[in-house]
PDB file of C-alpha atoms in Angstrom:
ATOM      1  CA  MET A   1      23.147 149.188  14.310  1.00 68.00           C
ATOM      2  CA  THR A   2      25.120 145.761  14.686  1.00 72.00           C
ATOM      3  CA  ALA A   3      27.794 145.157  11.807  1.00 72.00           C
ATOM      4  CA  SER A   4      26.733 141.570  11.270  1.00 84.00           C
ATOM      5  CA  LEU A   5      23.645 139.426  11.815  1.00 89.00           C
ATOM      6  CA  ASP A   6      23.717 135.827  13.330  1.00 91.00           C
ATOM      7  CA  LEU A   7      21.983 133.430  10.816  1.00 91.00           C
ATOM      8  CA  GLU A   8      20.609 131.413  13.629  1.00 91.00           C
ATOM      9  CA  HIS A   9      18.795 134.332  14.942  1.00 93.00           C
ATOM     10  CA  LEU A  10      17.482 135.099  11.541  1.00 94.00           C
ATOM     11  CA  ARG A  11      16.086 131.426  11.260  1.00 92.00           C
ATOM     12  CA  THR A  12      14.647 131.643  14.536  1.00 93.00           C
ATOM     13  CA  LEU A  13      12.659 134.730  13.168  1.00 93.00           C
ATOM     14  CA  VAL A  14      11.682 133.077   9.904  1.00 93.00           C
ATOM     15  CA  ALA A  15      10.481 130.046  12.115  1.00 92.00           C
ATOM     16  CA  ILE A  16       8.387 132.210  14.266  1.00 92.00           C
ATOM     17  CA  ALA A  17       6.767 133.731  11.266  1.00 91.00           C
ATOM     18  CA  GLU A  18       6.006 130.539   9.614  1.00 90.00           C
ATOM     19  CA  CYS A  19       4.775 128.776  12.579  1.00 90.00           C
ATOM     20  CA  GLY A  20       2.629 131.432  13.834  1.00 87.00           C
ATOM     21  CA  GLY A  21       3.884 131.663  17.152  1.00 88.00           C
ATOM     22  CA  PHE A  22       7.036 131.345  19.789  1.00 91.00           C
ATOM     23  CA  ASN A  23       5.822 127.904  21.012  1.00 90.00           C
ATOM     24  CA  ARG A  24       5.689 126.083  17.859  1.00 90.00           C
ATOM     25  CA  ALA A  25       8.850 127.854  16.439  1.00 90.00           C
ATOM     26  CA  ALA A  26      10.734 126.758  19.722  1.00 89.00           C
ATOM     27  CA  ALA A  27       9.790 123.152  18.824  1.00 89.00           C
ATOM     28  CA  VAL A  28      10.595 123.295  15.390  1.00 86.00           C
ATOM     29  CA  ARG A  29      13.861 124.943  16.007  1.00 86.00           C
ATOM     30  CA  ARG A  30      14.465 122.359  18.946  1.00 86.00           C
ATOM     31  CA  ILE A  31      15.465 124.978  21.207  1.00 89.00           C
ATOM     32  CA  SER A  32      13.557 125.871  24.547  1.00 89.00           C
ATOM     33  CA  GLN A  33      11.172 128.994  24.453  1.00 88.00           C
ATOM     34  CA  PRO A  34      13.529 131.222  26.672  1.00 90.00           C
ATOM     35  CA  ALA A  35      16.528 130.705  24.032  1.00 91.00           C
ATOM     36  CA  LEU A  36      14.116 131.388  21.174  1.00 91.00           C
ATOM     37  CA  SER A  37      12.887 134.815  23.019  1.00 92.00           C
ATOM     38  CA  GLN A  38      16.823 135.498  23.655  1.00 93.00           C
ATOM     39  CA  HIS A  39      17.310 135.183  19.739  1.00 93.00           C
ATOM     40  CA  VAL A  40      14.621 137.753  19.199  1.00 93.00           C
ATOM     41  CA  ARG A  41      15.939 140.046  21.771  1.00 93.00           C
ATOM     42  CA  LEU A  42      19.480 139.852  20.493  1.00 93.00           C
ATOM     43  CA  LEU A  43      18.122 140.741  16.933  1.00 93.00           C
ATOM     44  CA  GLU A  44      16.278 143.693  18.302  1.00 92.00           C
ATOM     45  CA  ARG A  45      19.239 144.934  20.391  1.00 92.00           C
ATOM     46  CA  GLY A  46      21.461 144.723  17.333  1.00 91.00           C
ATOM     47  CA  LEU A  47      19.280 146.142  14.886  1.00 92.00           C
ATOM     48  CA  LYS A  48      17.637 148.626  17.154  1.00 92.00           C
ATOM     49  CA  ARG A  49      14.409 148.001  16.020  1.00 91.00           C
ATOM     50  CA  LYS A  50      11.250 146.349  17.692  1.00 93.00           C
ATOM     51  CA  LEU A  51      10.301 143.387  15.705  1.00 93.00           C
ATOM     52  CA  PHE A  52       7.255 142.065  17.468  1.00 92.00           C
ATOM     53  CA  GLU A  53       4.139 143.856  19.382  1.00 90.00           C
ATOM     54  CA  ARG A  54       1.420 142.070  21.627  1.00 87.00           C
ATOM     55  CA  ASP A  55      -1.889 141.496  19.799  1.00 83.00           C
ATOM     56  CA  GLY A  56      -4.143 140.477  22.316  1.00 82.00           C
ATOM     57  CA  ARG A  57      -2.799 137.228  23.510  1.00 80.00           C
ATOM     58  CA  ASN A  58      -0.443 136.548  20.517  1.00 83.00           C
ATOM     59  CA  MET A  59       2.638 138.392  19.179  1.00 87.00           C
ATOM     60  CA  ARG A  60       2.694 139.557  15.843  1.00 90.00           C
ATOM     61  CA  LEU A  61       5.284 141.108  13.532  1.00 92.00           C
ATOM     62  CA  THR A  62       5.848 145.009  13.374  1.00 93.00           C
ATOM     63  CA  SER A  63       6.313 146.896  10.147  1.00 93.00           C
ATOM     64  CA  ALA A  64       9.839 146.775  10.781  1.00 93.00           C
ATOM     65  CA  GLY A  65       9.758 143.008  11.758  1.00 92.00           C
ATOM     66  CA  GLU A  66       7.975 142.341   8.458  1.00 93.00           C
ATOM     67  CA  GLN A  67      11.098 144.224   6.607  1.00 94.00           C
ATOM     68  CA  VAL A  68      13.648 142.163   8.515  1.00 93.00           C
ATOM     69  CA  LEU A  69      11.862 139.092   7.737  1.00 94.00           C
ATOM     70  CA  ALA A  70      11.997 139.618   4.279  1.00 95.00           C
ATOM     71  CA  GLU A  71      15.830 140.516   4.475  1.00 94.00           C
ATOM     72  CA  ALA A  72      16.208 137.306   6.512  1.00 93.00           C
ATOM     73  CA  ARG A  73      14.563 134.882   4.133  1.00 93.00           C
ATOM     74  CA  ARG A  74      16.758 136.284   1.388  1.00 94.00           C
ATOM     75  CA  ILE A  75      20.213 135.996   3.500  1.00 94.00           C
ATOM     76  CA  ILE A  76      19.239 132.422   4.508  1.00 92.00           C
ATOM     77  CA  GLU A  77      18.382 131.470   0.841  1.00 92.00           C
ATOM     78  CA  VAL A  78      21.552 132.804  -0.453  1.00 92.00           C
ATOM     79  CA  HIS A  79      23.682 131.263   2.348  1.00 89.00           C
ATOM     80  CA  ASP A  80      22.101 127.793   1.860  1.00 85.00           C
ATOM     81  CA  ALA A  81      22.475 127.951  -1.631  1.00 84.00           C
ATOM     82  CA  ALA A  82      26.084 128.886  -1.647  1.00 83.00           C
ATOM     83  CA  LEU A  83      26.694 125.964   0.798  1.00 77.00           C
ATOM     84  CA  ARG A  84      24.702 123.546  -1.391  1.00 74.00           C
ATOM     85  CA  ARG A  85      27.111 124.468  -4.214  1.00 72.00           C
ATOM     86  CA  LEU A  86      30.081 124.174  -2.445  1.00 69.00           C
ATOM     87  CA  ALA A  87      29.188 121.027  -0.861  1.00 63.00           C
ATOM     88  CA  ALA A  88      28.063 119.685  -4.356  1.00 60.00           C
ATOM     89  CA  GLU A  89      31.286 120.507  -5.802  1.00 57.00           C
ATOM     90  CA  GLN A  90      33.307 119.352  -2.935  1.00 56.00           C
ATOM     91  CA  GLY A  91      31.524 115.969  -2.482  1.00 56.00           C
ATOM     92  CA  ARG A  92      30.775 115.165  -6.200  1.00 72.00           C
ATOM     93  CA  THR A  93      30.723 111.383  -6.739  1.00 82.00           C
ATOM     94  CA  ILE A  94      30.892 110.155 -10.264  1.00 85.00           C
ATOM     95  CA  VAL A  95      29.010 106.834 -10.511  1.00 89.00           C
ATOM     96  CA  VAL A  96      30.515 104.606 -13.048  1.00 89.00           C
ATOM     97  CA  GLY A  97      28.777 101.421 -14.332  1.00 90.00           C
ATOM     98  CA  SER A  98      30.266  98.434 -16.133  1.00 89.00           C
ATOM     99  CA  THR A  99      29.377  94.946 -17.226  1.00 87.00           C
ATOM    100  CA  GLU A 100      30.985  92.203 -15.382  1.00 85.00           C
ATOM    101  CA  HIS A 101      32.932  91.203 -18.660  1.00 81.00           C
ATOM    102  CA  SER A 102      34.627  94.326 -19.001  1.00 77.00           C
ATOM    103  CA  ALA A 103      35.059  95.718 -15.584  1.00 78.00           C
ATOM    104  CA  GLY A 104      38.389  94.122 -14.786  1.00 76.00           C
ATOM    105  CA  GLN A 105      39.893  95.645 -17.949  1.00 75.00           C
ATOM    106  CA  ILE A 106      37.979  98.987 -18.337  1.00 77.00           C
ATOM    107  CA  LEU A 107      37.513 100.261 -14.761  1.00 78.00           C
ATOM    108  CA  PRO A 108      41.169 100.804 -14.179  1.00 80.00           C
ATOM    109  CA  GLU A 109      41.551 103.179 -17.432  1.00 76.00           C
ATOM    110  CA  MET A 110      38.490 104.800 -15.988  1.00 79.00           C
ATOM    111  CA  ILE A 111      40.041 105.413 -12.647  1.00 81.00           C
ATOM    112  CA  ARG A 112      43.036 106.979 -14.088  1.00 82.00           C
ATOM    113  CA  ALA A 113      40.992 108.916 -16.583  1.00 81.00           C
ATOM    114  CA  LEU A 114      38.609 110.448 -13.939  1.00 83.00           C
ATOM    115  CA  ARG A 115      41.210 110.992 -11.076  1.00 82.00           C
ATOM    116  CA  ALA A 116      43.493 113.028 -13.900  1.00 83.00           C
ATOM    117  CA  ALA A 117      40.492 115.108 -15.200  1.00 81.00           C
ATOM    118  CA  PHE A 118      38.542 115.624 -11.624  1.00 81.00           C
ATOM    119  CA  PRO A 119      41.080 115.108  -8.801  1.00 79.00           C
ATOM    120  CA  ASP A 120      38.630 116.547  -6.178  1.00 74.00           C
ATOM    121  CA  CYS A 121      35.856 114.067  -7.042  1.00 80.00           C
ATOM    122  CA  ALA A 122      35.135 110.597  -5.698  1.00 82.00           C
ATOM    123  CA  THR A 123      34.328 107.583  -7.895  1.00 84.00           C
ATOM    124  CA  ARG A 124      31.893 104.695  -7.118  1.00 85.00           C
ATOM    125  CA  PHE A 125      31.343 101.829  -9.313  1.00 86.00           C
ATOM    126  CA  GLU A 126      28.471  99.632  -9.945  1.00 88.00           C
ATOM    127  CA  ILE A 127      28.821  96.232 -11.624  1.00 89.00           C
ATOM    128  CA  GLY A 128      25.977  94.501 -12.995  1.00 87.00           C
ATOM    129  CA  ARG A 129      24.142  93.109 -16.281  1.00 87.00           C
ATOM    130  CA  SER A 130      23.655  95.621 -19.151  1.00 87.00           C
ATOM    131  CA  THR A 131      19.925  95.874 -18.843  1.00 85.00           C
ATOM    132  CA  GLN A 132      20.283  96.657 -15.172  1.00 87.00           C
ATOM    133  CA  LEU A 133      22.979  99.360 -15.797  1.00 89.00           C
ATOM    134  CA  ALA A 134      21.058 100.570 -18.711  1.00 88.00           C
ATOM    135  CA  GLU A 135      17.907 101.108 -16.360  1.00 89.00           C
ATOM    136  CA  ALA A 136      19.974 102.499 -13.592  1.00 90.00           C
ATOM    137  CA  VAL A 137      21.515 105.075 -16.246  1.00 90.00           C
ATOM    138  CA  GLY A 138      17.964 105.973 -17.473  1.00 89.00           C
ATOM    139  CA  LYS A 139      16.815 106.619 -13.882  1.00 88.00           C
ATOM    140  CA  GLY A 140      20.036 108.768 -13.130  1.00 88.00           C
ATOM    141  CA  THR A 141      21.308 106.689 -10.324  1.00 90.00           C
ATOM    142  CA  VAL A 142      24.361 105.702 -12.455  1.00 91.00           C
ATOM    143  CA  ASP A 143      26.147 108.478 -14.317  1.00 91.00           C
ATOM    144  CA  PHE A 144      27.474 106.671 -17.265  1.00 92.00           C
ATOM    145  CA  ALA A 145      27.943 102.724 -17.926  1.00 91.00           C
ATOM    146  CA  PHE A 146      29.836 100.685 -20.246  1.00 90.00           C
ATOM    147  CA  VAL A 147      27.179  98.126 -21.505  1.00 90.00           C
ATOM    148  CA  LEU A 148      27.134  95.211 -24.014  1.00 89.00           C
ATOM    149  CA  ASP A 149      24.857  95.406 -27.420  1.00 87.00           C
ATOM    150  CA  PRO A 150      24.414  92.206 -28.716  1.00 82.00           C
ATOM    151  CA  GLY A 151      21.945  93.544 -31.269  1.00 79.00           C
ATOM    152  CA  GLY A 152      23.928  96.422 -32.475  1.00 75.00           C
ATOM    153  CA  ARG A 153      21.218  98.777 -32.352  1.00 78.00           C
ATOM    154  CA  GLY A 154      21.469 100.337 -28.654  1.00 78.00           C
ATOM    155  CA  ALA A 155      21.638 103.820 -27.473  1.00 81.00           C
ATOM    156  CA  GLY A 156      24.497 105.624 -26.483  1.00 85.00           C
ATOM    157  CA  HIS A 157      27.994 105.991 -27.633  1.00 87.00           C
ATOM    158  CA  LEU A 158      29.505 103.064 -29.754  1.00 86.00           C
ATOM    159  CA  VAL A 159      32.887 102.643 -28.235  1.00 84.00           C
ATOM    160  CA  GLY A 160      34.360  99.630 -29.987  1.00 83.00           C
ATOM    161  CA  GLU A 161      33.644  95.722 -30.324  1.00 85.00           C
ATOM    162  CA  LEU A 162      34.668  92.735 -28.306  1.00 86.00           C
ATOM    163  CA  PRO A 163      35.307  89.379 -29.818  1.00 88.00           C
ATOM    164  CA  LEU A 164      32.836  86.476 -28.761  1.00 91.00           C
ATOM    165  CA  VAL A 165      34.690  83.466 -27.614  1.00 92.00           C
ATOM    166  CA  TRP A 166      33.402  79.826 -26.973  1.00 94.00           C
ATOM    167  CA  TYR A 167      35.022  78.478 -23.546  1.00 94.00           C
ATOM    168  CA  ALA A 168      34.892  75.217 -22.023  1.00 94.00           C
ATOM    169  CA  ALA A 169      37.007  73.601 -19.320  1.00 93.00           C
ATOM    170  CA  ALA A 170      40.210  72.223 -19.976  1.00 90.00           C
ATOM    171  CA  GLY A 171      39.878  68.505 -20.920  1.00 88.00           C
ATOM    172  CA  TRP A 172      36.051  68.915 -21.565  1.00 91.00           C
ATOM    173  CA  GLN A 173      34.670  66.648 -24.263  1.00 91.00           C
ATOM    174  CA  PRO A 174      31.934  67.580 -26.635  1.00 90.00           C
ATOM    175  CA  PRO A 175      28.829  65.350 -26.750  1.00 90.00           C
ATOM    176  CA  ALA A 176      28.582  62.364 -28.901  1.00 89.00           C
ATOM    177  CA  PRO A 177      27.024  62.959 -32.366  1.00 86.00           C
ATOM    178  CA  GLY A 178      23.228  63.768 -32.276  1.00 85.00           C
ATOM    179  CA  ARG A 179      23.490  64.738 -28.605  1.00 91.00           C
ATOM    180  CA  PRO A 180      22.665  68.262 -27.611  1.00 92.00           C
ATOM    181  CA  TRP A 181      25.305  70.871 -26.774  1.00 92.00           C
ATOM    182  CA  PRO A 182      25.219  71.555 -23.026  1.00 95.00           C
ATOM    183  CA  LEU A 183      25.182  75.524 -22.813  1.00 95.00           C
ATOM    184  CA  ILE A 184      26.039  77.620 -19.536  1.00 94.00           C
ATOM    185  CA  ALA A 185      24.412  80.960 -20.081  1.00 92.00           C
ATOM    186  CA  PHE A 186      22.969  83.980 -18.069  1.00 90.00           C
ATOM    187  CA  GLU A 187      19.485  83.935 -17.134  1.00 89.00           C
ATOM    188  CA  GLU A 188      17.304  85.550 -19.692  1.00 86.00           C
ATOM    189  CA  PRO A 189      16.675  88.223 -20.963  1.00 83.00           C
ATOM    190  CA  CYS A 190      20.267  87.756 -22.401  1.00 86.00           C
ATOM    191  CA  GLY A 191      21.496  88.601 -25.898  1.00 86.00           C
ATOM    192  CA  LEU A 192      24.559  86.462 -25.830  1.00 89.00           C
ATOM    193  CA  ARG A 193      22.324  83.568 -24.976  1.00 91.00           C
ATOM    194  CA  GLU A 194      20.152  84.169 -27.811  1.00 92.00           C
ATOM    195  CA  ARG A 195      23.240  84.734 -30.076  1.00 91.00           C
ATOM    196  CA  ALA A 196      24.468  81.063 -28.801  1.00 92.00           C
ATOM    197  CA  HIS A 197      21.146  79.620 -29.415  1.00 92.00           C
ATOM    198  CA  SER A 198      21.236  81.188 -32.984  1.00 91.00           C
ATOM    199  CA  LEU A 199      24.817  79.893 -33.900  1.00 92.00           C
ATOM    200  CA  LEU A 200      24.448  76.490 -32.601  1.00 90.00           C
ATOM    201  CA  GLY A 201      21.114  75.875 -34.096  1.00 89.00           C
ATOM    202  CA  ASP A 202      22.391  77.186 -37.655  1.00 89.00           C
ATOM    203  CA  GLU A 203      25.030  74.364 -37.397  1.00 86.00           C
ATOM    204  CA  GLY A 204      22.364  71.831 -36.794  1.00 87.00           C
ATOM    205  CA  HIS A 205      23.332  71.199 -33.156  1.00 87.00           C
ATOM    206  CA  GLY A 206      20.682  70.589 -30.449  1.00 89.00           C
ATOM    207  CA  ILE A 207      21.113  72.688 -27.398  1.00 91.00           C
ATOM    208  CA  GLU A 208      20.345  72.034 -23.795  1.00 92.00           C
ATOM    209  CA  VAL A 209      20.910  74.906 -21.380  1.00 93.00           C
ATOM    210  CA  VAL A 210      22.298  72.810 -18.368  1.00 93.00           C
ATOM    211  CA  ALA A 211      23.105  75.787 -15.869  1.00 93.00           C
ATOM    212  CA  GLN A 212      22.194  79.521 -15.855  1.00 92.00           C
ATOM    213  CA  SER A 213      23.325  82.417 -13.651  1.00 91.00           C
ATOM    214  CA  THR A 214      22.637  86.009 -13.077  1.00 88.00           C
ATOM    215  CA  THR A 215      26.424  86.650 -12.626  1.00 88.00           C
ATOM    216  CA  LEU A 216      29.545  86.014 -14.660  1.00 87.00           C
ATOM    217  CA  GLU A 217      31.024  84.246 -11.870  1.00 90.00           C
ATOM    218  CA  GLY A 218      28.363  81.841 -11.840  1.00 92.00           C
ATOM    219  CA  VAL A 219      28.627  81.115 -15.559  1.00 92.00           C
ATOM    220  CA  LEU A 220      32.250  80.710 -15.284  1.00 92.00           C
ATOM    221  CA  ALA A 221      31.896  78.502 -12.339  1.00 93.00           C
ATOM    222  CA  GLY A 222      29.592  76.191 -14.298  1.00 93.00           C
ATOM    223  CA  VAL A 223      31.898  76.132 -17.320  1.00 94.00           C
ATOM    224  CA  ARG A 224      35.049  75.294 -14.983  1.00 94.00           C
ATOM    225  CA  ALA A 225      32.928  72.472 -13.411  1.00 93.00           C
ATOM    226  CA  GLY A 226      32.760  70.873 -16.814  1.00 93.00           C
ATOM    227  CA  LEU A 227      29.258  71.377 -17.254  1.00 94.00           C
ATOM    228  CA  GLY A 228      29.391  72.600 -20.873  1.00 93.00           C
ATOM    229  CA  VAL A 229      30.363  75.543 -22.918  1.00 95.00           C
ATOM    230  CA  ALA A 230      29.476  79.202 -22.786  1.00 94.00           C
ATOM    231  CA  LEU A 231      29.726  82.118 -25.122  1.00 94.00           C
ATOM    232  CA  LEU A 232      31.336  85.091 -23.604  1.00 92.00           C
ATOM    233  CA  PRO A 233      33.088  88.514 -24.523  1.00 89.00           C
ATOM    234  CA  ASN A 234      36.751  88.587 -24.419  1.00 84.00           C
ATOM    235  CA  ALA A 235      37.825  92.049 -23.339  1.00 76.00           C
ATOM    236  CA  GLY A 236      41.585  90.776 -22.601  1.00 72.00           C
ATOM    237  CA  GLY A 237      42.973  87.436 -21.286  1.00 72.00           C
ATOM    238  CA  ARG A 238      41.405  83.965 -21.258  1.00 78.00           C
ATOM    239  CA  PRO A 239      39.616  83.299 -17.973  1.00 83.00           C
ATOM    240  CA  SER A 240      41.657  80.998 -16.077  1.00 85.00           C
ATOM    241  CA  GLY A 241      41.202  77.152 -16.091  1.00 86.00           C
ATOM    242  CA  LEU A 242      39.137  77.478 -19.476  1.00 91.00           C
ATOM    243  CA  THR A 243      39.880  76.731 -23.056  1.00 91.00           C
ATOM    244  CA  VAL A 244      38.669  78.049 -26.316  1.00 91.00           C
ATOM    245  CA  ARG A 245      36.749  75.655 -28.448  1.00 90.00           C
ATOM    246  CA  GLY A 246      37.646  76.685 -31.839  1.00 87.00           C
ATOM    247  CA  GLU A 247      35.431  74.154 -33.520  1.00 88.00           C
ATOM    248  CA  LEU A 248      32.161  75.776 -32.734  1.00 90.00           C
ATOM    249  CA  PRO A 249      31.043  78.443 -35.071  1.00 90.00           C
ATOM    250  CA  ASP A 250      32.421  82.079 -35.447  1.00 91.00           C
ATOM    251  CA  ALA A 251      30.607  84.067 -33.073  1.00 89.00           C
ATOM    252  CA  GLY A 252      31.995  87.590 -34.412  1.00 89.00           C
ATOM    253  CA  THR A 253      31.975  90.305 -32.147  1.00 89.00           C
ATOM    254  CA  VAL A 254      29.610  92.356 -29.709  1.00 89.00           C
ATOM    255  CA  HIS A 255      29.352  96.125 -29.530  1.00 89.00           C
ATOM    256  CA  LEU A 256      30.538  97.811 -26.229  1.00 87.00           C
ATOM    257  CA  ARG A 257      28.689 101.272 -25.898  1.00 89.00           C
ATOM    258  CA  MET A 258      28.785 104.119 -23.408  1.00 90.00           C
ATOM    259  CA  VAL A 259      25.450 105.270 -22.216  1.00 91.00           C
ATOM    260  CA  ALA A 260      25.264 108.386 -20.047  1.00 91.00           C
ATOM    261  CA  ARG A 261      22.364 109.907 -17.801  1.00 91.00           C
ATOM    262  CA  ARG A 262      20.410 112.806 -18.953  1.00 89.00           C
ATOM    263  CA  GLY A 263      21.865 116.125 -17.735  1.00 86.00           C
ATOM    264  CA  LEU A 264      25.668 114.477 -17.080  1.00 86.00           C
ATOM    265  CA  ALA A 265      28.180 117.333 -17.254  1.00 84.00           C
ATOM    266  CA  ALA A 266      29.609 117.396 -20.742  1.00 87.00           C
ATOM    267  CA  ASP A 267      33.007 117.296 -19.468  1.00 85.00           C
ATOM    268  CA  VAL A 268      32.619 113.978 -17.329  1.00 86.00           C
ATOM    269  CA  GLU A 269      30.772 112.291 -20.516  1.00 88.00           C
ATOM    270  CA  GLN A 270      33.625 113.466 -22.656  1.00 89.00           C
ATOM    271  CA  ALA A 271      36.451 112.312 -20.301  1.00 87.00           C
ATOM    272  CA  ALA A 272      34.640 108.777 -19.908  1.00 86.00           C
ATOM    273  CA  LEU A 273      34.290 108.391 -23.667  1.00 88.00           C
ATOM    274  CA  ALA A 274      37.979 109.268 -24.062  1.00 86.00           C
ATOM    275  CA  ALA A 275      39.108 106.899 -21.605  1.00 83.00           C
ATOM    276  CA  GLY A 276      36.686 104.098 -23.440  1.00 83.00           C
ATOM    277  CA  VAL A 277      38.338 104.801 -26.824  1.00 81.00           C
ATOM    278  CA  GLN A 278      41.888 104.675 -25.407  1.00 80.00           C
ATOM    279  CA  PHE A 279      41.185 101.326 -24.014  1.00 77.00           C
ATOM    280  CA  PHE A 280      40.645  99.961 -27.540  1.00 77.00           C
ATOM    281  CA  GLN A 281      43.605 101.890 -28.963  1.00 75.00           C
ATOM    282  CA  GLN A 282      45.775 100.242 -26.482  1.00 71.00           C
ATOM    283  CA  ARG A 283      44.532  96.557 -27.467  1.00 66.00           C
ATOM    284  CA  PRO A 284      45.020  95.787 -31.197  1.00 57.00           C
ATOM    285  CA  HIS A 285      43.285  92.590 -30.663  1.00 56.00           C
ATOM    286  CA  LEU A 286      40.036  94.535 -29.994  1.00 56.00           C
ATOM    287  CA  ARG A 287      38.132  96.574 -32.724  1.00 52.00           C
ATOM    288  CA  LEU A 288      38.106 100.274 -32.181  1.00 43.00           C
ATOM    289  CA  VAL A 289      35.036 101.687 -33.850  1.00 46.00           C
ATOM    290  CA  PRO A 290      35.824 105.091 -35.607  1.00 41.00           C
ATOM    291  CA  ALA A 291      34.004 108.180 -34.452  1.00 41.00           C
ATOM    292  CA  GLY A 292      30.552 108.348 -35.956  1.00 41.00           C
ATOM    293  CA  ALA A 293      30.374 104.781 -36.978  1.00 43.00           C
TER     294      ALA A 293
END
């Protein structure tokens, strides 16, 4: 008896049994029928057993063939499962999400942390709005994401708080008394937009949304063009070409949370959370939220 079995020959045997004949099995295996028959002959020769016998115009498995078929299925399953595990470990990709507000500051920390903890893993980033990223995490297409939580009641780990700042273009002049304040904001739904409306309204200011965008770059472009003011989180550094409007009401802070998909490996989640905490620890102007807060 042969000392080893050819996996391709075993796959051919399984295909014949599942397809109910040689012709269909050859089509499924995408090989010629002579080649398929050769696989069977080589198996029979190596095992010194007859695997098929004629049944009228058809061929059927012998009792020895049934036994070999059962072993073939077990061998293929173990083999393929091992390959899947090895491929998953080697080709593992960690998908990280971040809002545009914090991507430039947090993602470099994340790259370093993940490379140190998982040197064999690739990393892919998704940049977007908090609502979109939270949905992606819920669907499992993003492993974890850092998102804004203007309402302060969101899910996930509360990592820290980012100060909210009013920005305008250099040289921009506020509206005359009694005129509405021009606001540049993200398209709805947007918690920061609601916060800006509430703050200006409480001060007795009228508000007019003069420009809106789905992206941070679009909002910043409108502000730089001198169209109005915008309320934005500050994760470190003032956007180029903009000035802080200190005469507007104090907007406080916005929570930054880390949300993780269900089933994410605990070591990945903990490494990501630690990197987020370290980001705040290294920036004294940002507020680090104590664990459990």
